[in-house]
Amino acid sequence: MRNIVKWNDKMAFTGSTPSGHEIYLDASEEVGGENSGARPTELLLQAVAGCTGIDIISILKKMRLNPSSFHIEIDGTRAEEHPKRFTGIEIHYALEGDLPEDKVVRAIRLSKDTYCSVSHSVNAEVSISYSLNGKTGKEII
């Protein structure tokens, strides 16, 4: 899956996704941005919430259950020192409708334990490699 992120100016970037969508990223004014887009860390939390939300809706539909409303509140706690990574993420699901609680809990557990690739990626040791203008790995870093 390849995404392309292009620098616009100052601290602003535009990301193009393989599915054809654009995402605007920027920093706050305090660090030289213009607040014209979401922060990358905000998008990471949005990605976790969106991934688990899609899982849960898919699982509930397979159970022939249809929520009348559904929203997710997600809070991230970050370290004080750089790289200021997330040290904790809390997810609160709010569903309404004729939904047996045990079925909803099962859907949440399946998303958490099996399906949500984003939250599993956040928890994983991911191998990241770097290249710069045709030079790779140990040549540059």
mmCIF file of N, CA and C in Angstrom:
data_model
loop_
_atom_site.group_PDB
_atom_site.id
_atom_site.type_symbol
_atom_site.label_atom_id
_atom_site.label_comp_id
_atom_site.label_asym_id
_atom_site.label_seq_id
_atom_site.Cartn_x
_atom_site.Cartn_y
_atom_site.Cartn_z
ATOM 1 N N MET A 1 0.861 -1.171 0.000
ATOM 2 C CA MET A 1 0.000 0.000 0.000
ATOM 3 C C MET A 1 0.906 1.232 0.000
ATOM 4 N N ARG A 2 0.825 2.004 -1.032
ATOM 5 C CA ARG A 2 1.670 3.190 -1.149
ATOM 6 C C ARG A 2 0.824 4.445 -1.014
ATOM 7 N N ASN A 3 1.251 5.317 -0.114
ATOM 8 C CA ASN A 3 0.675 6.640 0.045
ATOM 9 C C ASN A 3 1.761 7.644 -0.332
ATOM 10 N N ILE A 4 1.354 8.761 -0.875
ATOM 11 C CA ILE A 4 2.313 9.800 -1.222
ATOM 12 C C ILE A 4 1.948 11.052 -0.437
ATOM 13 N N VAL A 5 2.940 11.627 0.218
ATOM 14 C CA VAL A 5 2.733 12.826 1.022
ATOM 15 C C VAL A 5 3.655 13.913 0.484
ATOM 16 N N LYS A 6 3.065 15.025 0.039
ATOM 17 C CA LYS A 6 3.839 16.115 -0.560
ATOM 18 C C LYS A 6 3.808 17.342 0.336
ATOM 19 N N TRP A 7 4.968 17.970 0.445
ATOM 20 C CA TRP A 7 5.094 19.207 1.202
ATOM 21 C C TRP A 7 4.468 20.344 0.420
ATOM 22 N N ASN A 8 3.628 21.143 1.090
ATOM 23 C CA ASN A 8 2.983 22.293 0.457
ATOM 24 C C ASN A 8 3.789 23.560 0.699
ATOM 25 N N ASP A 9 4.021 23.868 1.972
ATOM 26 C CA ASP A 9 4.767 25.054 2.381
ATOM 27 C C ASP A 9 4.787 25.045 3.902
ATOM 28 N N LYS A 10 5.705 25.762 4.477
ATOM 29 C CA LYS A 10 5.853 25.829 5.933
ATOM 30 C C LYS A 10 5.812 24.417 6.505
ATOM 31 N N MET A 11 4.799 24.060 7.285
ATOM 32 C CA MET A 11 4.686 22.733 7.895
ATOM 33 C C MET A 11 3.543 21.912 7.316
ATOM 34 N N ALA A 12 2.964 22.373 6.208
ATOM 35 C CA ALA A 12 1.774 21.734 5.640
ATOM 36 C C ALA A 12 2.137 20.684 4.589
ATOM 37 N N PHE A 13 1.385 19.597 4.603
ATOM 38 C CA PHE A 13 1.545 18.504 3.656
ATOM 39 C C PHE A 13 0.176 18.057 3.172
ATOM 40 N N THR A 14 0.142 17.474 1.985
ATOM 41 C CA THR A 14 -1.065 16.843 1.464
ATOM 42 C C THR A 14 -0.731 15.395 1.170
ATOM 43 N N GLY A 15 -1.517 14.506 1.735
ATOM 44 C CA GLY A 15 -1.335 13.082 1.495
ATOM 45 C C GLY A 15 -2.351 12.587 0.486
ATOM 46 N N SER A 16 -1.885 11.775 -0.461
ATOM 47 C CA SER A 16 -2.772 11.131 -1.432
ATOM 48 C C SER A 16 -2.794 9.642 -1.131
ATOM 49 N N THR A 17 -3.989 9.104 -0.965
ATOM 50 C CA THR A 17 -4.126 7.694 -0.606
ATOM 51 C C THR A 17 -4.364 6.841 -1.847
ATOM 52 N N PRO A 18 -4.076 5.549 -1.757
ATOM 53 C CA PRO A 18 -4.331 4.663 -2.897
ATOM 54 C C PRO A 18 -5.808 4.604 -3.287
ATOM 55 N N SER A 19 -6.696 4.916 -2.333
ATOM 56 C CA SER A 19 -8.130 4.903 -2.636
ATOM 57 C C SER A 19 -8.606 6.211 -3.250
ATOM 58 N N GLY A 20 -7.679 7.143 -3.502
ATOM 59 C CA GLY A 20 -8.023 8.359 -4.217
ATOM 60 C C GLY A 20 -8.448 9.533 -3.355
ATOM 61 N N HIS A 21 -8.141 9.513 -2.076
ATOM 62 C CA HIS A 21 -8.526 10.610 -1.186
ATOM 63 C C HIS A 21 -7.315 11.447 -0.819
ATOM 64 N N GLU A 22 -7.581 12.705 -0.507
ATOM 65 C CA GLU A 22 -6.525 13.592 -0.047
ATOM 66 C C GLU A 22 -6.721 13.901 1.425
ATOM 67 N N ILE A 23 -5.612 13.959 2.148
ATOM 68 C CA ILE A 23 -5.629 14.275 3.567
ATOM 69 C C ILE A 23 -4.666 15.439 3.784
ATOM 70 N N TYR A 24 -5.132 16.450 4.493
ATOM 71 C CA TYR A 24 -4.311 17.624 4.753
ATOM 72 C C TYR A 24 -3.726 17.537 6.156
ATOM 73 N N LEU A 25 -2.429 17.749 6.238
ATOM 74 C CA LEU A 25 -1.711 17.696 7.505
ATOM 75 C C LEU A 25 -1.001 19.021 7.719
ATOM 76 N N ASP A 26 -0.955 19.468 8.949
ATOM 77 C CA ASP A 26 -0.230 20.689 9.269
ATOM 78 C C ASP A 26 0.089 20.672 10.755
ATOM 79 N N ALA A 27 0.924 21.611 11.135
ATOM 80 C CA ALA A 27 1.297 21.788 12.534
ATOM 81 C C ALA A 27 0.602 23.039 13.067
ATOM 82 N N SER A 28 0.690 23.213 14.365
ATOM 83 C CA SER A 28 0.104 24.402 14.985
ATOM 84 C C SER A 28 0.952 25.631 14.675
ATOM 85 N N GLU A 29 0.360 26.793 14.893
ATOM 86 C CA GLU A 29 1.081 28.047 14.674
ATOM 87 C C GLU A 29 2.303 28.152 15.583
ATOM 88 N N GLU A 30 2.211 27.576 16.787
ATOM 89 C CA GLU A 30 3.302 27.658 17.761
ATOM 90 C C GLU A 30 4.597 27.033 17.243
ATOM 91 N N VAL A 31 4.491 26.088 16.320
ATOM 92 C CA VAL A 31 5.699 25.429 15.802
ATOM 93 C C VAL A 31 5.928 25.716 14.317
ATOM 94 N N GLY A 32 5.295 26.764 13.802
ATOM 95 C CA GLY A 32 5.553 27.190 12.435
ATOM 96 C C GLY A 32 4.527 26.788 11.405
ATOM 97 N N GLY A 33 3.470 26.114 11.830
ATOM 98 C CA GLY A 33 2.411 25.740 10.901
ATOM 99 C C GLY A 33 1.336 26.806 10.833
ATOM 100 N N GLU A 34 0.287 26.499 10.094
ATOM 101 C CA GLU A 34 -0.841 27.424 9.970
ATOM 102 C C GLU A 34 -2.165 26.781 10.386
ATOM 103 N N ASN A 35 -2.080 25.600 10.987
ATOM 104 C CA ASN A 35 -3.282 24.897 11.442
ATOM 105 C C ASN A 35 -4.269 24.659 10.296
ATOM 106 N N SER A 36 -3.738 24.334 9.108
ATOM 107 C CA SER A 36 -4.587 24.124 7.938
ATOM 108 C C SER A 36 -4.983 22.663 7.746
ATOM 109 N N GLY A 37 -4.531 21.799 8.622
ATOM 110 C CA GLY A 37 -4.865 20.386 8.509
ATOM 111 C C GLY A 37 -4.680 19.691 9.839
ATOM 112 N N ALA A 38 -5.041 18.431 9.852
ATOM 113 C CA ALA A 38 -4.925 17.631 11.067
ATOM 114 C C ALA A 38 -3.462 17.341 11.382
ATOM 115 N N ARG A 39 -3.183 17.111 12.641
ATOM 116 C CA ARG A 39 -1.853 16.678 13.064
ATOM 117 C C ARG A 39 -1.722 15.185 12.768
ATOM 118 N N PRO A 40 -0.545 14.717 12.418
ATOM 119 C CA PRO A 40 -0.357 13.285 12.178
ATOM 120 C C PRO A 40 -0.778 12.420 13.370
ATOM 121 N N THR A 41 -0.518 12.890 14.587
ATOM 122 C CA THR A 41 -0.909 12.106 15.761
ATOM 123 C C THR A 41 -2.430 12.037 15.905
ATOM 124 N N GLU A 42 -3.124 13.104 15.521
ATOM 125 C CA GLU A 42 -4.590 13.069 15.533
ATOM 126 C C GLU A 42 -5.094 12.027 14.545
ATOM 127 N N LEU A 43 -4.466 11.988 13.377
ATOM 128 C CA LEU A 43 -4.881 11.025 12.362
ATOM 129 C C LEU A 43 -4.615 9.588 12.806
ATOM 130 N N LEU A 44 -3.552 9.389 13.578
ATOM 131 C CA LEU A 44 -3.282 8.047 14.091
ATOM 132 C C LEU A 44 -4.419 7.578 14.996
ATOM 133 N N LEU A 45 -4.870 8.447 15.893
ATOM 134 C CA LEU A 45 -6.011 8.084 16.745
ATOM 135 C C LEU A 45 -7.274 7.897 15.914
ATOM 136 N N GLN A 46 -7.494 8.764 14.920
ATOM 137 C CA GLN A 46 -8.652 8.607 14.042
ATOM 138 C C GLN A 46 -8.594 7.264 13.318
ATOM 139 N N ALA A 47 -7.393 6.866 12.887
ATOM 140 C CA ALA A 47 -7.240 5.598 12.175
ATOM 141 C C ALA A 47 -7.575 4.418 13.080
ATOM 142 N N VAL A 48 -7.141 4.471 14.338
ATOM 143 C CA VAL A 48 -7.482 3.402 15.278
ATOM 144 C C VAL A 48 -8.995 3.341 15.457
ATOM 145 N N ALA A 49 -9.618 4.493 15.692
ATOM 146 C CA ALA A 49 -11.073 4.526 15.903
ATOM 147 C C ALA A 49 -11.830 4.080 14.653
ATOM 148 N N GLY A 50 -11.406 4.566 13.506
ATOM 149 C CA GLY A 50 -12.075 4.177 12.261
ATOM 150 C C GLY A 50 -11.948 2.699 11.974
ATOM 151 N N CYS A 51 -10.770 2.148 12.219
ATOM 152 C CA CYS A 51 -10.534 0.726 11.959
ATOM 153 C C CYS A 51 -11.420 -0.144 12.849
ATOM 154 N N THR A 52 -11.416 0.128 14.145
ATOM 155 C CA THR A 52 -12.228 -0.692 15.046
ATOM 156 C C THR A 52 -13.714 -0.455 14.790
ATOM 157 N N GLY A 53 -14.089 0.777 14.429
ATOM 158 C CA GLY A 53 -15.491 1.053 14.120
ATOM 159 C C GLY A 53 -15.980 0.278 12.908
ATOM 160 N N ILE A 54 -15.166 0.242 11.852
ATOM 161 C CA ILE A 54 -15.526 -0.530 10.657
ATOM 162 C C ILE A 54 -15.649 -2.005 11.001
ATOM 163 N N ASP A 55 -14.708 -2.512 11.797
ATOM 164 C CA ASP A 55 -14.779 -3.911 12.227
ATOM 165 C C ASP A 55 -16.091 -4.197 12.946
ATOM 166 N N ILE A 56 -16.418 -3.347 13.916
ATOM 167 C CA ILE A 56 -17.602 -3.592 14.749
ATOM 168 C C ILE A 56 -18.882 -3.542 13.923
ATOM 169 N N ILE A 57 -19.006 -2.562 13.052
ATOM 170 C CA ILE A 57 -20.199 -2.498 12.197
ATOM 171 C C ILE A 57 -20.281 -3.732 11.314
ATOM 172 N N SER A 58 -19.165 -4.143 10.733
ATOM 173 C CA SER A 58 -19.145 -5.335 9.876
ATOM 174 C C SER A 58 -19.568 -6.581 10.649
ATOM 175 N N ILE A 59 -19.031 -6.743 11.837
ATOM 176 C CA ILE A 59 -19.352 -7.922 12.657
ATOM 177 C C ILE A 59 -20.823 -7.890 13.072
ATOM 178 N N LEU A 60 -21.308 -6.733 13.513
ATOM 179 C CA LEU A 60 -22.717 -6.635 13.914
ATOM 180 C C LEU A 60 -23.652 -6.917 12.743
ATOM 181 N N LYS A 61 -23.312 -6.436 11.558
ATOM 182 C CA LYS A 61 -24.147 -6.710 10.384
ATOM 183 C C LYS A 61 -24.185 -8.208 10.085
ATOM 184 N N LYS A 62 -23.045 -8.897 10.253
ATOM 185 C CA LYS A 62 -23.023 -10.346 10.060
ATOM 186 C C LYS A 62 -23.903 -11.053 11.083
ATOM 187 N N MET A 63 -24.055 -10.435 12.267
ATOM 188 C CA MET A 63 -24.946 -10.965 13.304
ATOM 189 C C MET A 63 -26.390 -10.512 13.078
ATOM 190 N N ARG A 64 -26.618 -9.797 11.968
ATOM 191 C CA ARG A 64 -27.927 -9.231 11.620
ATOM 192 C C ARG A 64 -28.421 -8.218 12.661
ATOM 193 N N LEU A 65 -27.462 -7.450 13.179
ATOM 194 C CA LEU A 65 -27.776 -6.395 14.135
ATOM 195 C C LEU A 65 -27.406 -5.059 13.503
ATOM 196 N N ASN A 66 -28.290 -4.075 13.668
ATOM 197 C CA ASN A 66 -28.070 -2.757 13.071
ATOM 198 C C ASN A 66 -28.214 -1.675 14.131
ATOM 199 N N PRO A 67 -27.112 -1.063 14.532
ATOM 200 C CA PRO A 67 -27.220 0.040 15.489
ATOM 201 C C PRO A 67 -27.995 1.208 14.888
ATOM 202 N N SER A 68 -28.732 1.919 15.720
ATOM 203 C CA SER A 68 -29.406 3.128 15.239
ATOM 204 C C SER A 68 -28.456 4.319 15.293
ATOM 205 N N SER A 69 -27.461 4.256 16.176
ATOM 206 C CA SER A 69 -26.396 5.259 16.194
ATOM 207 C C SER A 69 -25.145 4.628 16.805
ATOM 208 N N PHE A 70 -24.008 5.212 16.462
ATOM 209 C CA PHE A 70 -22.732 4.667 16.921
ATOM 210 C C PHE A 70 -21.696 5.770 16.812
ATOM 211 N N HIS A 71 -21.018 6.035 17.908
ATOM 212 C CA HIS A 71 -19.854 6.906 17.828
ATOM 213 C C HIS A 71 -18.772 6.378 18.762
ATOM 214 N N ILE A 72 -17.571 6.809 18.482
ATOM 215 C CA ILE A 72 -16.408 6.352 19.238
ATOM 216 C C ILE A 72 -15.687 7.581 19.765
ATOM 217 N N GLU A 73 -15.372 7.550 21.042
ATOM 218 C CA GLU A 73 -14.522 8.582 21.637
ATOM 219 C C GLU A 73 -13.183 7.920 21.927
ATOM 220 N N ILE A 74 -12.111 8.525 21.448
ATOM 221 C CA ILE A 74 -10.791 7.937 21.626
ATOM 222 C C ILE A 74 -9.862 8.996 22.218
ATOM 223 N N ASP A 75 -9.165 8.615 23.269
ATOM 224 C CA ASP A 75 -8.235 9.511 23.944
ATOM 225 C C ASP A 75 -6.857 8.877 23.940
ATOM 226 N N GLY A 76 -5.870 9.673 23.604
ATOM 227 C CA GLY A 76 -4.498 9.202 23.617
ATOM 228 C C GLY A 76 -3.681 9.969 24.635
ATOM 229 N N THR A 77 -2.850 9.248 25.369
ATOM 230 C CA THR A 77 -1.909 9.843 26.303
ATOM 231 C C THR A 77 -0.524 9.719 25.696
ATOM 232 N N ARG A 78 0.199 10.836 25.672
ATOM 233 C CA ARG A 78 1.514 10.843 25.051
ATOM 234 C C ARG A 78 2.608 11.081 26.083
ATOM 235 N N ALA A 79 3.781 10.559 25.791
ATOM 236 C CA ALA A 79 4.945 10.769 26.643
ATOM 237 C C ALA A 79 5.326 12.245 26.622
ATOM 238 N N GLU A 80 5.924 12.707 27.703
ATOM 239 C CA GLU A 80 6.349 14.104 27.808
ATOM 240 C C GLU A 80 7.572 14.398 26.949
ATOM 241 N N GLU A 81 8.468 13.423 26.826
ATOM 242 C CA GLU A 81 9.730 13.613 26.116
ATOM 243 C C GLU A 81 9.640 13.066 24.697
ATOM 244 N N HIS A 82 10.465 13.603 23.821
ATOM 245 C CA HIS A 82 10.524 13.129 22.433
ATOM 246 C C HIS A 82 10.975 11.684 22.399
ATOM 247 N N PRO A 83 10.329 10.868 21.587
ATOM 248 C CA PRO A 83 9.470 11.201 20.457
ATOM 249 C C PRO A 83 7.997 11.402 20.804
ATOM 250 N N LYS A 84 7.666 11.571 22.066
ATOM 251 C CA LYS A 84 6.299 11.849 22.507
ATOM 252 C C LYS A 84 5.291 10.847 21.939
ATOM 253 N N ARG A 85 5.692 9.590 21.957
ATOM 254 C CA ARG A 85 4.840 8.521 21.440
ATOM 255 C C ARG A 85 3.612 8.347 22.333
ATOM 256 N N PHE A 86 2.623 7.664 21.798
ATOM 257 C CA PHE A 86 1.461 7.345 22.618
ATOM 258 C C PHE A 86 1.854 6.277 23.623
ATOM 259 N N THR A 87 1.523 6.531 24.876
ATOM 260 C CA THR A 87 1.786 5.547 25.934
ATOM 261 C C THR A 87 0.499 4.850 26.364
ATOM 262 N N GLY A 88 -0.617 5.395 25.964
ATOM 263 C CA GLY A 88 -1.907 4.780 26.269
ATOM 264 C C GLY A 88 -2.987 5.305 25.343
ATOM 265 N N ILE A 89 -3.913 4.434 25.013
ATOM 266 C CA ILE A 89 -5.063 4.813 24.195
ATOM 267 C C ILE A 89 -6.305 4.221 24.843
ATOM 268 N N GLU A 90 -7.297 5.071 25.075
ATOM 269 C CA GLU A 90 -8.568 4.629 25.645
ATOM 270 C C GLU A 90 -9.654 4.821 24.595
ATOM 271 N N ILE A 91 -10.442 3.775 24.386
ATOM 272 C CA ILE A 91 -11.519 3.822 23.392
ATOM 273 C C ILE A 91 -12.847 3.600 24.110
ATOM 274 N N HIS A 92 -13.782 4.509 23.871
ATOM 275 C CA HIS A 92 -15.132 4.362 24.410
ATOM 276 C C HIS A 92 -16.101 4.242 23.234
ATOM 277 N N TYR A 93 -16.862 3.170 23.230
ATOM 278 C CA TYR A 93 -17.859 2.922 22.185
ATOM 279 C C TYR A 93 -19.228 3.300 22.725
ATOM 280 N N ALA A 94 -20.001 4.023 21.952
ATOM 281 C CA ALA A 94 -21.368 4.381 22.324
ATOM 282 C C ALA A 94 -22.292 3.936 21.197
ATOM 283 N N LEU A 95 -23.062 2.876 21.474
ATOM 284 C CA LEU A 95 -23.981 2.320 20.483
ATOM 285 C C LEU A 95 -25.395 2.367 21.025
ATOM 286 N N GLU A 96 -26.336 2.632 20.132
ATOM 287 C CA GLU A 96 -27.745 2.603 20.488
ATOM 288 C C GLU A 96 -28.486 1.724 19.505
ATOM 289 N N GLY A 97 -29.584 1.182 19.971
ATOM 290 C CA GLY A 97 -30.418 0.330 19.133
ATOM 291 C C GLY A 97 -30.734 -0.962 19.858
ATOM 292 N N ASP A 98 -31.418 -1.838 19.172
ATOM 293 C CA ASP A 98 -31.777 -3.140 19.734
ATOM 294 C C ASP A 98 -30.569 -4.065 19.590
ATOM 295 N N LEU A 99 -29.630 -3.942 20.526
ATOM 296 C CA LEU A 99 -28.353 -4.642 20.450
ATOM 297 C C LEU A 99 -28.084 -5.386 21.755
ATOM 298 N N PRO A 100 -28.127 -6.704 21.740
ATOM 299 C CA PRO A 100 -27.782 -7.448 22.946
ATOM 300 C C PRO A 100 -26.331 -7.148 23.343
ATOM 301 N N GLU A 101 -26.135 -6.786 24.606
ATOM 302 C CA GLU A 101 -24.800 -6.368 25.058
ATOM 303 C C GLU A 101 -23.743 -7.434 24.811
ATOM 304 N N ASP A 102 -24.092 -8.708 25.009
ATOM 305 C CA ASP A 102 -23.094 -9.762 24.804
ATOM 306 C C ASP A 102 -22.611 -9.822 23.353
ATOM 307 N N LYS A 103 -23.490 -9.516 22.414
ATOM 308 C CA LYS A 103 -23.099 -9.520 20.992
ATOM 309 C C LYS A 103 -22.184 -8.333 20.683
ATOM 310 N N VAL A 104 -22.490 -7.173 21.251
ATOM 311 C CA VAL A 104 -21.646 -5.996 21.047
ATOM 312 C C VAL A 104 -20.272 -6.221 21.670
ATOM 313 N N VAL A 105 -20.251 -6.778 22.862
ATOM 314 C CA VAL A 105 -18.966 -7.075 23.518
ATOM 315 C C VAL A 105 -18.167 -8.055 22.676
ATOM 316 N N ARG A 106 -18.824 -9.045 22.105
ATOM 317 C CA ARG A 106 -18.121 -10.000 21.230
ATOM 318 C C ARG A 106 -17.526 -9.289 20.018
ATOM 319 N N ALA A 107 -18.288 -8.381 19.417
ATOM 320 C CA ALA A 107 -17.791 -7.631 18.255
ATOM 321 C C ALA A 107 -16.572 -6.788 18.644
ATOM 322 N N ILE A 108 -16.629 -6.133 19.794
ATOM 323 C CA ILE A 108 -15.496 -5.320 20.261
ATOM 324 C C ILE A 108 -14.279 -6.205 20.492
ATOM 325 N N ARG A 109 -14.477 -7.341 21.137
ATOM 326 C CA ARG A 109 -13.349 -8.252 21.395
ATOM 327 C C ARG A 109 -12.739 -8.784 20.105
ATOM 328 N N LEU A 110 -13.573 -9.124 19.142
ATOM 329 C CA LEU A 110 -13.048 -9.609 17.858
ATOM 330 C C LEU A 110 -12.227 -8.528 17.157
ATOM 331 N N SER A 111 -12.710 -7.297 17.210
ATOM 332 C CA SER A 111 -11.945 -6.207 16.619
ATOM 333 C C SER A 111 -10.618 -6.042 17.349
ATOM 334 N N LYS A 112 -10.677 -5.994 18.674
ATOM 335 C CA LYS A 112 -9.489 -5.785 19.496
ATOM 336 C C LYS A 112 -8.472 -6.908 19.352
ATOM 337 N N ASP A 113 -8.932 -8.135 19.396
ATOM 338 C CA ASP A 113 -8.014 -9.277 19.447
ATOM 339 C C ASP A 113 -7.607 -9.811 18.077
ATOM 340 N N THR A 114 -8.445 -9.610 17.051
ATOM 341 C CA THR A 114 -8.201 -10.277 15.774
ATOM 342 C C THR A 114 -8.105 -9.340 14.579
ATOM 343 N N TYR A 115 -9.042 -8.421 14.437
ATOM 344 C CA TYR A 115 -9.209 -7.763 13.150
ATOM 345 C C TYR A 115 -8.575 -6.388 12.975
ATOM 346 N N CYS A 116 -8.525 -5.559 13.972
ATOM 347 C CA CYS A 116 -8.120 -4.162 13.757
ATOM 348 C C CYS A 116 -6.622 -4.062 13.470
ATOM 349 N N SER A 117 -6.294 -3.977 12.191
ATOM 350 C CA SER A 117 -4.886 -3.939 11.774
ATOM 351 C C SER A 117 -4.188 -2.673 12.248
ATOM 352 N N VAL A 118 -4.919 -1.584 12.396
ATOM 353 C CA VAL A 118 -4.289 -0.339 12.829
ATOM 354 C C VAL A 118 -3.858 -0.439 14.290
ATOM 355 N N SER A 119 -4.746 -0.876 15.174
ATOM 356 C CA SER A 119 -4.347 -0.978 16.582
ATOM 357 C C SER A 119 -3.264 -2.034 16.768
ATOM 358 N N HIS A 120 -3.321 -3.101 15.987
ATOM 359 C CA HIS A 120 -2.258 -4.111 16.073
ATOM 360 C C HIS A 120 -0.938 -3.544 15.564
ATOM 361 N N SER A 121 -0.967 -2.668 14.580
ATOM 362 C CA SER A 121 0.253 -2.030 14.090
ATOM 363 C C SER A 121 0.825 -1.070 15.124
ATOM 364 N N VAL A 122 -0.056 -0.343 15.823
ATOM 365 C CA VAL A 122 0.406 0.570 16.868
ATOM 366 C C VAL A 122 1.106 -0.213 17.974
ATOM 367 N N ASN A 123 0.636 -1.413 18.263
ATOM 368 C CA ASN A 123 1.210 -2.254 19.319
ATOM 369 C C ASN A 123 2.431 -3.042 18.875
ATOM 370 N N ALA A 124 2.686 -3.120 17.587
ATOM 371 C CA ALA A 124 3.725 -4.007 17.064
ATOM 372 C C ALA A 124 5.073 -3.313 16.945
ATOM 373 N N GLU A 125 6.095 -4.137 16.917
ATOM 374 C CA GLU A 125 7.401 -3.642 16.516
ATOM 375 C C GLU A 125 7.424 -3.717 15.003
ATOM 376 N N VAL A 126 7.357 -2.567 14.370
ATOM 377 C CA VAL A 126 7.266 -2.492 12.914
ATOM 378 C C VAL A 126 8.641 -2.152 12.360
ATOM 379 N N SER A 127 9.046 -2.880 11.378
ATOM 380 C CA SER A 127 10.313 -2.605 10.717
ATOM 381 C C SER A 127 10.118 -1.429 9.755
ATOM 382 N N ILE A 128 10.909 -0.389 9.944
ATOM 383 C CA ILE A 128 10.836 0.780 9.067
ATOM 384 C C ILE A 128 12.198 0.956 8.415
ATOM 385 N N SER A 129 12.194 1.074 7.107
ATOM 386 C CA SER A 129 13.446 1.327 6.397
ATOM 387 C C SER A 129 13.367 2.706 5.768
ATOM 388 N N TYR A 130 14.517 3.273 5.455
ATOM 389 C CA TYR A 130 14.592 4.629 4.933
ATOM 390 C C TYR A 130 15.415 4.653 3.669
ATOM 391 N N SER A 131 15.049 5.566 2.768
ATOM 392 C CA SER A 131 15.881 5.821 1.598
ATOM 393 C C SER A 131 15.798 7.311 1.294
ATOM 394 N N LEU A 132 16.818 7.821 0.615
ATOM 395 C CA LEU A 132 16.861 9.234 0.272
ATOM 396 C C LEU A 132 17.473 9.374 -1.101
ATOM 397 N N ASN A 133 16.663 9.820 -2.055
ATOM 398 C CA ASN A 133 17.147 10.072 -3.414
ATOM 399 C C ASN A 133 17.966 8.905 -3.970
ATOM 400 N N GLY A 134 17.459 7.708 -3.806
ATOM 401 C CA GLY A 134 18.113 6.527 -4.375
ATOM 402 C C GLY A 134 19.087 5.822 -3.453
ATOM 403 N N LYS A 135 19.463 6.441 -2.343
ATOM 404 C CA LYS A 135 20.351 5.791 -1.373
ATOM 405 C C LYS A 135 19.484 5.191 -0.285
ATOM 406 N N THR A 136 19.852 3.997 0.164
ATOM 407 C CA THR A 136 19.028 3.314 1.149
ATOM 408 C C THR A 136 19.817 2.951 2.390
ATOM 409 N N GLY A 137 19.047 2.621 3.433
ATOM 410 C CA GLY A 137 19.567 2.025 4.652
ATOM 411 C C GLY A 137 20.762 2.714 5.255
ATOM 412 N N LYS A 138 21.838 1.927 5.447
ATOM 413 C CA LYS A 138 23.007 2.402 6.161
ATOM 414 C C LYS A 138 23.764 3.488 5.406
ATOM 415 N N GLU A 139 23.485 3.654 4.127
ATOM 416 C CA GLU A 139 24.119 4.735 3.367
ATOM 417 C C GLU A 139 23.721 6.109 3.886
ATOM 418 N N ILE A 140 22.525 6.215 4.452
ATOM 419 C CA ILE A 140 22.047 7.548 4.854
ATOM 420 C C ILE A 140 21.833 7.673 6.352
ATOM 421 N N ILE A 141 21.561 6.594 7.039
ATOM 422 C CA ILE A 141 21.261 6.699 8.466
ATOM 423 C C ILE A 141 22.186 5.786 9.258
#
